[in-house]
PDB file of C-alpha atoms in Angstrom:
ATOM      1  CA  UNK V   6      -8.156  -6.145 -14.919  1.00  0.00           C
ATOM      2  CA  UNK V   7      -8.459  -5.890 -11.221  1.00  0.00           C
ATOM      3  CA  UNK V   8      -8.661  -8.102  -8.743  1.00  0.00           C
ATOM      4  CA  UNK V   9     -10.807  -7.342  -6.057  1.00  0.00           C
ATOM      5  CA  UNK V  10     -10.374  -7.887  -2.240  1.00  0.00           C
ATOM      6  CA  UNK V  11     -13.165 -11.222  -2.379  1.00  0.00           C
ATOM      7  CA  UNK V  12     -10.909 -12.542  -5.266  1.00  0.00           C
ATOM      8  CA  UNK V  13      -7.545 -12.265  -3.525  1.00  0.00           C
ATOM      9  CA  UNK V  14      -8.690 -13.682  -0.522  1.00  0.00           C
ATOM     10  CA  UNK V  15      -9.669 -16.729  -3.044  1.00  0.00           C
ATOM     11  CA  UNK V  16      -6.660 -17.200  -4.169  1.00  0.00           C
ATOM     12  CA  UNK V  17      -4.871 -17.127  -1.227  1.00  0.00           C
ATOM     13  CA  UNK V  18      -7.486 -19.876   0.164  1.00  0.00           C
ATOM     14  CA  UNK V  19      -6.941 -21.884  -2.967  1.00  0.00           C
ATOM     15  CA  UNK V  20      -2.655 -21.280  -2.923  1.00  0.00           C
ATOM     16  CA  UNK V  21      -2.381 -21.916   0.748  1.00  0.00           C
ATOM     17  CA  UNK V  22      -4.726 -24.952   0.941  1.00  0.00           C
ATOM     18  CA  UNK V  23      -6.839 -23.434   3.130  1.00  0.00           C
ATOM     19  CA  UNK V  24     -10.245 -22.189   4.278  1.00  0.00           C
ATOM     20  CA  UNK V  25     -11.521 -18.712   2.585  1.00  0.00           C
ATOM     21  CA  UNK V  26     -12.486 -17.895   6.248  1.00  0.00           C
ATOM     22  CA  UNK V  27      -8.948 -18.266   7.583  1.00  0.00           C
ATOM     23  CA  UNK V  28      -7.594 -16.541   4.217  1.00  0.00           C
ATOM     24  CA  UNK V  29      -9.295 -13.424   5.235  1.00  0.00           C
ATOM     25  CA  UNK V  30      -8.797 -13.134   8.777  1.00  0.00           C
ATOM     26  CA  UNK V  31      -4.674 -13.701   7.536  1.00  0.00           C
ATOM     27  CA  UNK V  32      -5.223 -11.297   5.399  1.00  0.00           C
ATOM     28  CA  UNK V  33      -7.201  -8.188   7.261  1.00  0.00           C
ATOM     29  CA  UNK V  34      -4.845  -9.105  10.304  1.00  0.00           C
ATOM     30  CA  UNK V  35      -1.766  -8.314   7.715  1.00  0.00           C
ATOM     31  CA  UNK V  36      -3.565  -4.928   6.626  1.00  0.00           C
ATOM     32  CA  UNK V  37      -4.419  -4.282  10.024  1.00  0.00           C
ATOM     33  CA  UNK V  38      -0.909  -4.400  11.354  1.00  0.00           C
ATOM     34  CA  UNK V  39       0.583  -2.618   8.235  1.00  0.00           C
ATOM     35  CA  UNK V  40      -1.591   0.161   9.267  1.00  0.00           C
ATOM     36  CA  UNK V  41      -0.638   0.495  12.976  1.00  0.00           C
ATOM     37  CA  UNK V  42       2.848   0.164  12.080  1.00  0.00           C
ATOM     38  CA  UNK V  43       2.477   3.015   9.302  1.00  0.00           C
ATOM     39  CA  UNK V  44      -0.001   4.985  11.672  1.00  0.00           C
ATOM     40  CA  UNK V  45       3.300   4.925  14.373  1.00  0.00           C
ATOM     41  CA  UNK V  46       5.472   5.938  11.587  1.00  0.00           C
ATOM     42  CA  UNK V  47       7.768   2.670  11.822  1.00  0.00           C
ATOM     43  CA  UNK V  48       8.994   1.652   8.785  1.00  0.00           C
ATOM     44  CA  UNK V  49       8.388  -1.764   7.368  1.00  0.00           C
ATOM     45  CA  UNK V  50      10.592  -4.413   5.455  1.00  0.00           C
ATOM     46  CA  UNK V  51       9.488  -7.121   4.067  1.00  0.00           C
ATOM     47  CA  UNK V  52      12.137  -9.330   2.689  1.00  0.00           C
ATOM     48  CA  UNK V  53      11.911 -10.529  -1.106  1.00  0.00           C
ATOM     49  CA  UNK V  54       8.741  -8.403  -1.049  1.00  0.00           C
ATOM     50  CA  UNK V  55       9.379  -4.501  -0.774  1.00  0.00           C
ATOM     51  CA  UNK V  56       9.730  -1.388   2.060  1.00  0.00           C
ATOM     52  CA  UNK V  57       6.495   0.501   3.189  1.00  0.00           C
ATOM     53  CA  UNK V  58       6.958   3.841   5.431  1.00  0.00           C
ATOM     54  CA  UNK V  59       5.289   7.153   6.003  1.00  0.00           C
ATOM     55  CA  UNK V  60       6.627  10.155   3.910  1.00  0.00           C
ATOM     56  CA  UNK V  61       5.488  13.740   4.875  1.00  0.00           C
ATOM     57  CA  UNK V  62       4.628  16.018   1.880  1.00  0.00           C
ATOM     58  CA  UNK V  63       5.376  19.400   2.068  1.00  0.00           C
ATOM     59  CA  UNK V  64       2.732  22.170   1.365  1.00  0.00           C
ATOM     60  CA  UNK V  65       2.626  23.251  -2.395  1.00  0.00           C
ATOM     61  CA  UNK V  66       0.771  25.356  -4.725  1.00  0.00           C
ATOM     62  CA  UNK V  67      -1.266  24.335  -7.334  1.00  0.00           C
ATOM     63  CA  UNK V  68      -3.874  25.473 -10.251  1.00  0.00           C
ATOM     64  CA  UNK V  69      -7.371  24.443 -10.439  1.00  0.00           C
ATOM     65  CA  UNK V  70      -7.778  22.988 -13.884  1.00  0.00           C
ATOM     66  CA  UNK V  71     -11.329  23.507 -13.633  1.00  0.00           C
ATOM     67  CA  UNK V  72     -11.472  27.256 -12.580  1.00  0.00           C
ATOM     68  CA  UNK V  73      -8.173  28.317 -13.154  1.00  0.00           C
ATOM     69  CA  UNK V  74      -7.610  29.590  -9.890  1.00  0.00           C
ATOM     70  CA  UNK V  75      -3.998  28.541  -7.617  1.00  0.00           C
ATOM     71  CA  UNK V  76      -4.664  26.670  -4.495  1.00  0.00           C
ATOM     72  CA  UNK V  77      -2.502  25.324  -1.188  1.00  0.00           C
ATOM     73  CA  UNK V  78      -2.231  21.544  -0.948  1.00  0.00           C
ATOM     74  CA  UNK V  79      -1.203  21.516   2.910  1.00  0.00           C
ATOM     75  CA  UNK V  80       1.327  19.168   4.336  1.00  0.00           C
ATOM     76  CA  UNK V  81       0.049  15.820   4.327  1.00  0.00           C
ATOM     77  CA  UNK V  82       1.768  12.241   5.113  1.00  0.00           C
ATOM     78  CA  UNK V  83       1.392   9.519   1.974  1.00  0.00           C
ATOM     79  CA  UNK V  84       2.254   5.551   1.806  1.00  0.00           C
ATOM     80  CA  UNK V  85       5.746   5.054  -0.160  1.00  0.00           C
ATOM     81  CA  UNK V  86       5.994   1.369  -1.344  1.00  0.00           C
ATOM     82  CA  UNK V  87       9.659   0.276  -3.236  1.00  0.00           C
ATOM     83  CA  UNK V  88       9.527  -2.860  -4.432  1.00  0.00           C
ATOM     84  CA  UNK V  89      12.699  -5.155  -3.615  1.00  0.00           C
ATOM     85  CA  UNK V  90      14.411  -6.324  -6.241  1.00  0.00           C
ATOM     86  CA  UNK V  91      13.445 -10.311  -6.243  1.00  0.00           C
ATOM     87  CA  UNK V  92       9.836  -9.023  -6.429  1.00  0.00           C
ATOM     88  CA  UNK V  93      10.645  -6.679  -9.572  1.00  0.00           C
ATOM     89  CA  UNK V  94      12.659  -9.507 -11.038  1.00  0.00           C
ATOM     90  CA  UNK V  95       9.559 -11.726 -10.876  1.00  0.00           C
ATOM     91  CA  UNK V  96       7.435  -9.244 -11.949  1.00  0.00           C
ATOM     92  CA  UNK V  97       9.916  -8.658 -15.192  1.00  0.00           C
ATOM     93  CA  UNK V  98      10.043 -12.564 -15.386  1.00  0.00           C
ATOM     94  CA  UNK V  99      13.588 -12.855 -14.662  1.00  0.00           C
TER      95      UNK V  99
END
């Protein structure tokens, strides 16, 4: 099940103690600053959480599994996330 963007800002109201309104402006001002950091290629750590930074991938080939045919995925830059090891210990229940 997924929990969608309405629902998480719930939660955080409700866990927090307060309003849904200042839930989501905490929230979209984290996202929003996670992005500029990421769009200036900083990396970010957040402790007990995880890392986030920009990784370039390199041009590669690939097949079509549709037509068969090989294609170029250009270089392109992707979101790495590594969770820290309190947060996978949580996750695991430890």
């Amino acid at each position: 099940m997924s929990v969608l963007k309405k629902e998480f800002i719930s939660r955080m109201a409700e866990n927090g103690g307060i309003t849904k309104k200042a839930a989501k402006q905490g929230f979209e001002l984290f996202i929003d600053t996670l992005m500029d950091c990421l769009t200036d290629n900083e990396k970010i750590m957040i402790s007990g959480f995880g890392n986030f930074e920009m990784k370039t991938v390199k041009e590669r080939k690939c097949r079509n599994p549709q037509g068969g045919n090989d294609c170029i995925i250009p270089e392109h830059n992707r979101v790495r996330f590594r969770a820290s090891e309190v947060f996978t210990g949580k996750i695991a229940g430890k």
